[in-house]
């Protein structure tokens, strides 16, 4: 395994990424979500906290050309479960859980983003903190071919993690034209440090030209109390 920061520094364009895991001291569940961008529209964003949720907003409203795929709630909380995604499927999952449904069934109603030729995958995760443990789910919905003819839906479920370990899922393997989608299982990476050190190292490891915003949450496994950090390139 590599450090999360090393995995990021070796890839100029992982796109949007979700990390779920456990802190180095074993006391907290860890969530990290970042966005990157190559276009003016994608780069014109900031993360804003709204209670225990997270929203994306345009940094400069005059430059916003198409909000459909870039303005959404990446993070929402329902009871002991935190939902994190790279699109409006956050709301799909939230509504399904609220109605007694489940993560996978909710995502079977969705597909990859209609932004050909890239057909950006939808990546999603949940963290449930219960009884001093954390339970993780991850999913990726991606195009099965270069034409966007059909959707591949993949789901991964993990019962807790060892201390200092995380599961990393991102939209793209690397930069390209078109951009190649992530392939394989979520990557296992090492998580080091408390929330401030981890946030700083993660932000510094993202490509300087392409990074846009970073969100980090540490959830105390005993109390459920959450600490958040937000870093925006546009300030």
mmCIF file of C-alpha atoms in Angstrom:
data_model
loop_
_atom_site.group_PDB
_atom_site.id
_atom_site.type_symbol
_atom_site.label_atom_id
_atom_site.label_comp_id
_atom_site.label_asym_id
_atom_site.label_seq_id
_atom_site.Cartn_x
_atom_site.Cartn_y
_atom_site.Cartn_z
ATOM 1 C CA UNK A 1 0.000 0.000 0.000
ATOM 2 C CA UNK A 2 1.030 3.581 -0.605
ATOM 3 C CA UNK A 3 0.214 6.654 1.421
ATOM 4 C CA UNK A 4 -2.940 8.394 0.219
ATOM 5 C CA UNK A 5 -0.891 11.513 -0.473
ATOM 6 C CA UNK A 6 1.527 9.536 -2.652
ATOM 7 C CA UNK A 7 -1.301 7.995 -4.648
ATOM 8 C CA UNK A 8 -2.588 11.501 -5.362
ATOM 9 C CA UNK A 9 0.756 13.049 -6.227
ATOM 10 C CA UNK A 10 1.403 10.341 -8.830
ATOM 11 C CA UNK A 11 -1.787 11.131 -10.783
ATOM 12 C CA UNK A 12 -2.315 14.560 -12.360
ATOM 13 C CA UNK A 13 -6.025 13.978 -12.921
ATOM 14 C CA UNK A 14 -7.922 11.399 -10.845
ATOM 15 C CA UNK A 15 -10.970 13.666 -11.325
ATOM 16 C CA UNK A 16 -13.261 13.409 -8.336
ATOM 17 C CA UNK A 17 -12.306 11.080 -5.516
ATOM 18 C CA UNK A 18 -13.758 9.464 -2.398
ATOM 19 C CA UNK A 19 -11.673 8.047 0.449
ATOM 20 C CA UNK A 20 -13.306 6.079 3.278
ATOM 21 C CA UNK A 21 -11.288 4.597 6.103
ATOM 22 C CA UNK A 22 -10.039 4.781 9.678
ATOM 23 C CA UNK A 23 -7.622 7.230 11.254
ATOM 24 C CA UNK A 24 -4.096 6.245 12.178
ATOM 25 C CA UNK A 25 -4.958 6.210 15.890
ATOM 26 C CA UNK A 26 -8.005 4.001 15.270
ATOM 27 C CA UNK A 27 -10.355 6.468 16.963
ATOM 28 C CA UNK A 28 -12.174 7.944 13.962
ATOM 29 C CA UNK A 29 -13.835 7.020 10.709
ATOM 30 C CA UNK A 30 -12.335 9.124 7.921
ATOM 31 C CA UNK A 31 -14.067 10.578 4.875
ATOM 32 C CA UNK A 32 -12.329 12.632 2.208
ATOM 33 C CA UNK A 33 -13.885 13.974 -0.988
ATOM 34 C CA UNK A 34 -12.136 16.139 -3.557
ATOM 35 C CA UNK A 35 -13.015 17.659 -6.910
ATOM 36 C CA UNK A 36 -10.726 18.631 -9.753
ATOM 37 C CA UNK A 37 -11.417 20.382 -13.040
ATOM 38 C CA UNK A 38 -9.988 21.092 -16.471
ATOM 39 C CA UNK A 39 -12.675 23.427 -17.840
ATOM 40 C CA UNK A 40 -13.521 26.927 -16.619
ATOM 41 C CA UNK A 41 -16.970 25.673 -15.584
ATOM 42 C CA UNK A 42 -15.572 22.806 -13.506
ATOM 43 C CA UNK A 43 -12.929 24.958 -11.855
ATOM 44 C CA UNK A 44 -15.424 27.685 -10.946
ATOM 45 C CA UNK A 45 -16.570 26.004 -7.728
ATOM 46 C CA UNK A 46 -16.220 26.019 -3.961
ATOM 47 C CA UNK A 47 -17.356 23.713 -1.167
ATOM 48 C CA UNK A 48 -19.717 25.240 1.399
ATOM 49 C CA UNK A 49 -20.916 23.606 4.632
ATOM 50 C CA UNK A 50 -24.646 23.621 5.382
ATOM 51 C CA UNK A 51 -25.105 22.060 8.810
ATOM 52 C CA UNK A 52 -23.759 18.502 8.597
ATOM 53 C CA UNK A 53 -24.112 18.544 4.798
ATOM 54 C CA UNK A 54 -21.762 19.816 2.098
ATOM 55 C CA UNK A 55 -22.773 21.726 -1.050
ATOM 56 C CA UNK A 56 -20.963 22.877 -4.159
ATOM 57 C CA UNK A 57 -21.513 26.450 -5.317
ATOM 58 C CA UNK A 58 -20.259 28.569 -8.183
ATOM 59 C CA UNK A 59 -17.408 30.813 -7.100
ATOM 60 C CA UNK A 60 -18.239 33.375 -9.786
ATOM 61 C CA UNK A 61 -21.898 33.191 -10.846
ATOM 62 C CA UNK A 62 -21.146 35.133 -14.043
ATOM 63 C CA UNK A 63 -18.915 32.279 -15.270
ATOM 64 C CA UNK A 64 -21.410 29.483 -14.548
ATOM 65 C CA UNK A 65 -22.511 27.999 -17.881
ATOM 66 C CA UNK A 66 -24.064 24.616 -16.986
ATOM 67 C CA UNK A 67 -24.898 23.773 -13.364
ATOM 68 C CA UNK A 68 -26.436 20.356 -14.081
ATOM 69 C CA UNK A 69 -23.402 18.204 -13.297
ATOM 70 C CA UNK A 70 -21.336 20.482 -11.054
ATOM 71 C CA UNK A 71 -23.798 21.915 -8.502
ATOM 72 C CA UNK A 72 -24.997 19.306 -6.006
ATOM 73 C CA UNK A 73 -24.714 18.104 -2.398
ATOM 74 C CA UNK A 74 -21.670 15.813 -2.133
ATOM 75 C CA UNK A 75 -22.343 14.976 1.523
ATOM 76 C CA UNK A 76 -25.566 14.371 3.468
ATOM 77 C CA UNK A 77 -26.193 12.631 6.801
ATOM 78 C CA UNK A 78 -29.099 10.414 7.799
ATOM 79 C CA UNK A 79 -28.924 9.145 11.363
ATOM 80 C CA UNK A 80 -25.678 7.236 11.846
ATOM 81 C CA UNK A 81 -24.954 7.098 8.099
ATOM 82 C CA UNK A 82 -22.951 9.639 6.105
ATOM 83 C CA UNK A 83 -23.447 9.649 2.332
ATOM 84 C CA UNK A 84 -20.768 11.017 -0.007
ATOM 85 C CA UNK A 85 -20.963 11.102 -3.816
ATOM 86 C CA UNK A 86 -19.804 13.054 -6.853
ATOM 87 C CA UNK A 87 -23.272 14.105 -8.013
ATOM 88 C CA UNK A 88 -26.963 14.444 -7.303
ATOM 89 C CA UNK A 89 -27.169 10.710 -6.593
ATOM 90 C CA UNK A 90 -26.472 11.798 -3.006
ATOM 91 C CA UNK A 91 -30.143 12.747 -2.887
ATOM 92 C CA UNK A 92 -31.186 9.476 -4.566
ATOM 93 C CA UNK A 93 -29.418 7.474 -1.857
ATOM 94 C CA UNK A 94 -30.675 9.705 0.962
ATOM 95 C CA UNK A 95 -34.295 9.430 -0.179
ATOM 96 C CA UNK A 96 -34.025 5.659 -0.568
ATOM 97 C CA UNK A 97 -32.544 5.153 2.908
ATOM 98 C CA UNK A 98 -35.151 7.454 4.414
ATOM 99 C CA UNK A 99 -37.887 5.325 2.828
ATOM 100 C CA UNK A 100 -36.376 2.084 4.159
ATOM 101 C CA UNK A 101 -34.510 1.177 0.972
ATOM 102 C CA UNK A 102 -30.826 0.470 0.488
ATOM 103 C CA UNK A 103 -27.698 1.843 -1.138
ATOM 104 C CA UNK A 104 -27.461 -0.573 -4.063
ATOM 105 C CA UNK A 105 -31.135 -0.472 -5.020
ATOM 106 C CA UNK A 106 -31.032 3.325 -5.059
ATOM 107 C CA UNK A 107 -28.042 3.370 -7.409
ATOM 108 C CA UNK A 108 -29.602 0.835 -9.754
ATOM 109 C CA UNK A 109 -31.958 3.636 -10.750
ATOM 110 C CA UNK A 110 -29.010 5.809 -11.876
ATOM 111 C CA UNK A 111 -26.313 5.639 -14.538
ATOM 112 C CA UNK A 112 -23.071 7.402 -15.485
ATOM 113 C CA UNK A 113 -23.063 11.099 -16.341
ATOM 114 C CA UNK A 114 -24.241 12.077 -19.851
ATOM 115 C CA UNK A 115 -21.088 14.010 -20.707
ATOM 116 C CA UNK A 116 -19.744 12.035 -23.669
ATOM 117 C CA UNK A 117 -17.136 11.275 -24.788
ATOM 118 C CA UNK A 118 -15.880 11.071 -21.170
ATOM 119 C CA UNK A 119 -19.079 9.579 -19.666
ATOM 120 C CA UNK A 120 -17.865 10.452 -16.180
ATOM 121 C CA UNK A 121 -18.559 7.646 -13.693
ATOM 122 C CA UNK A 122 -20.806 8.275 -10.720
ATOM 123 C CA UNK A 123 -18.941 7.298 -7.557
ATOM 124 C CA UNK A 124 -20.731 6.963 -4.229
ATOM 125 C CA UNK A 125 -20.059 5.823 -0.687
ATOM 126 C CA UNK A 126 -21.592 5.540 2.756
ATOM 127 C CA UNK A 127 -20.072 5.284 6.215
ATOM 128 C CA UNK A 128 -22.201 3.925 9.068
ATOM 129 C CA UNK A 129 -20.771 4.384 12.558
ATOM 130 C CA UNK A 130 -22.304 1.964 15.057
ATOM 131 C CA UNK A 131 -21.082 0.315 18.248
ATOM 132 C CA UNK A 132 -17.628 1.810 17.986
ATOM 133 C CA UNK A 133 -17.106 0.453 14.485
ATOM 134 C CA UNK A 134 -17.439 1.830 10.956
ATOM 135 C CA UNK A 135 -19.052 0.030 8.027
ATOM 136 C CA UNK A 136 -18.324 1.167 4.490
ATOM 137 C CA UNK A 137 -19.984 0.865 1.096
ATOM 138 C CA UNK A 138 -18.662 2.113 -2.229
ATOM 139 C CA UNK A 139 -20.031 2.052 -5.753
ATOM 140 C CA UNK A 140 -19.090 3.109 -9.255
ATOM 141 C CA UNK A 141 -21.495 3.431 -12.190
ATOM 142 C CA UNK A 142 -19.567 3.700 -15.445
ATOM 143 C CA UNK A 143 -19.971 3.278 -19.164
ATOM 144 C CA UNK A 144 -19.322 -0.214 -20.467
ATOM 145 C CA UNK A 145 -17.900 1.040 -23.761
ATOM 146 C CA UNK A 146 -16.609 4.138 -25.521
ATOM 147 C CA UNK A 147 -20.037 4.908 -26.962
ATOM 148 C CA UNK A 148 -21.909 4.966 -23.645
ATOM 149 C CA UNK A 149 -24.108 2.085 -24.837
ATOM 150 C CA UNK A 150 -24.619 0.458 -21.430
ATOM 151 C CA UNK A 151 -23.868 0.923 -17.746
ATOM 152 C CA UNK A 152 -21.653 -1.167 -15.492
ATOM 153 C CA UNK A 153 -22.681 -1.003 -11.840
ATOM 154 C CA UNK A 154 -20.147 -2.199 -9.282
ATOM 155 C CA UNK A 155 -20.643 -2.349 -5.514
ATOM 156 C CA UNK A 156 -18.128 -2.926 -2.714
ATOM 157 C CA UNK A 157 -18.842 -3.478 0.988
ATOM 158 C CA UNK A 158 -16.390 -3.494 3.883
ATOM 159 C CA UNK A 159 -16.835 -4.391 7.550
ATOM 160 C CA UNK A 160 -14.602 -1.919 9.328
ATOM 161 C CA UNK A 161 -10.959 -1.202 8.413
ATOM 162 C CA UNK A 162 -7.699 -1.558 10.288
ATOM 163 C CA UNK A 163 -6.378 1.664 11.805
ATOM 164 C CA UNK A 164 -4.570 3.840 9.307
ATOM 165 C CA UNK A 165 -6.085 2.254 6.229
ATOM 166 C CA UNK A 166 -8.465 3.644 3.628
ATOM 167 C CA UNK A 167 -10.335 2.689 0.466
ATOM 168 C CA UNK A 168 -9.910 5.102 -2.421
ATOM 169 C CA UNK A 169 -12.250 5.322 -5.423
ATOM 170 C CA UNK A 170 -11.925 7.977 -8.122
ATOM 171 C CA UNK A 171 -13.608 8.760 -11.413
ATOM 172 C CA UNK A 172 -10.623 8.614 -13.792
ATOM 173 C CA UNK A 173 -7.532 6.445 -14.053
ATOM 174 C CA UNK A 174 -5.503 9.409 -15.290
ATOM 175 C CA UNK A 175 -5.672 12.378 -17.639
ATOM 176 C CA UNK A 176 -6.465 11.813 -21.315
ATOM 177 C CA UNK A 177 -8.741 12.617 -24.256
ATOM 178 C CA UNK A 178 -11.241 11.165 -23.674
ATOM 179 C CA UNK A 179 -10.478 10.614 -20.000
ATOM 180 C CA UNK A 180 -10.260 6.894 -19.112
ATOM 181 C CA UNK A 181 -12.621 5.733 -16.360
ATOM 182 C CA UNK A 182 -11.416 4.152 -13.124
ATOM 183 C CA UNK A 183 -10.997 0.375 -13.364
ATOM 184 C CA UNK A 184 -10.755 -2.358 -10.736
ATOM 185 C CA UNK A 185 -11.459 -2.431 -7.012
ATOM 186 C CA UNK A 186 -11.077 0.601 -4.743
ATOM 187 C CA UNK A 187 -7.414 1.151 -3.967
ATOM 188 C CA UNK A 188 -6.161 0.421 -0.461
ATOM 189 C CA UNK A 189 -4.072 3.299 0.864
ATOM 190 C CA UNK A 190 -2.511 4.366 4.150
ATOM 191 C CA UNK A 191 -3.959 7.253 6.179
ATOM 192 C CA UNK A 192 -1.519 9.186 8.360
ATOM 193 C CA UNK A 193 -1.993 11.858 11.006
ATOM 194 C CA UNK A 194 -4.836 13.713 12.644
ATOM 195 C CA UNK A 195 -7.391 15.689 10.693
ATOM 196 C CA UNK A 196 -5.299 18.828 10.192
ATOM 197 C CA UNK A 197 -2.119 17.049 9.126
ATOM 198 C CA UNK A 198 -4.073 14.694 6.880
ATOM 199 C CA UNK A 199 -6.017 17.541 5.253
ATOM 200 C CA UNK A 200 -2.891 19.613 4.639
ATOM 201 C CA UNK A 201 -0.926 16.713 3.147
ATOM 202 C CA UNK A 202 -3.847 15.663 0.942
ATOM 203 C CA UNK A 203 -4.376 19.177 -0.417
ATOM 204 C CA UNK A 204 -0.690 19.647 -1.144
ATOM 205 C CA UNK A 205 -0.587 16.303 -2.971
ATOM 206 C CA UNK A 206 -3.368 17.160 -5.440
ATOM 207 C CA UNK A 207 -2.197 18.550 -8.781
ATOM 208 C CA UNK A 208 -1.789 22.311 -8.382
ATOM 209 C CA UNK A 209 -3.351 23.194 -11.738
ATOM 210 C CA UNK A 210 -6.362 20.884 -11.569
ATOM 211 C CA UNK A 211 -7.395 20.784 -7.903
ATOM 212 C CA UNK A 212 -10.524 22.736 -6.946
ATOM 213 C CA UNK A 213 -11.816 21.762 -3.474
ATOM 214 C CA UNK A 214 -11.268 19.253 -0.669
ATOM 215 C CA UNK A 215 -13.534 18.103 2.171
ATOM 216 C CA UNK A 216 -12.359 15.965 5.105
ATOM 217 C CA UNK A 217 -14.463 14.598 7.966
ATOM 218 C CA UNK A 218 -13.268 12.636 11.001
ATOM 219 C CA UNK A 219 -16.099 10.910 12.921
ATOM 220 C CA UNK A 220 -15.361 9.798 16.490
ATOM 221 C CA UNK A 221 -16.221 6.090 16.658
ATOM 222 C CA UNK A 222 -17.291 6.288 20.289
ATOM 223 C CA UNK A 223 -19.414 9.428 20.284
ATOM 224 C CA UNK A 224 -20.300 9.983 16.634
ATOM 225 C CA UNK A 225 -19.085 13.580 16.876
ATOM 226 C CA UNK A 226 -17.685 14.910 13.590
ATOM 227 C CA UNK A 227 -14.860 17.312 12.778
ATOM 228 C CA UNK A 228 -14.773 18.860 9.305
ATOM 229 C CA UNK A 229 -12.171 20.644 7.223
ATOM 230 C CA UNK A 230 -12.806 22.397 3.896
ATOM 231 C CA UNK A 231 -10.144 23.738 1.541
ATOM 232 C CA UNK A 232 -11.042 25.717 -1.582
ATOM 233 C CA UNK A 233 -8.627 26.889 -4.256
ATOM 234 C CA UNK A 234 -10.994 29.774 -5.018
ATOM 235 C CA UNK A 235 -11.060 32.046 -1.982
#
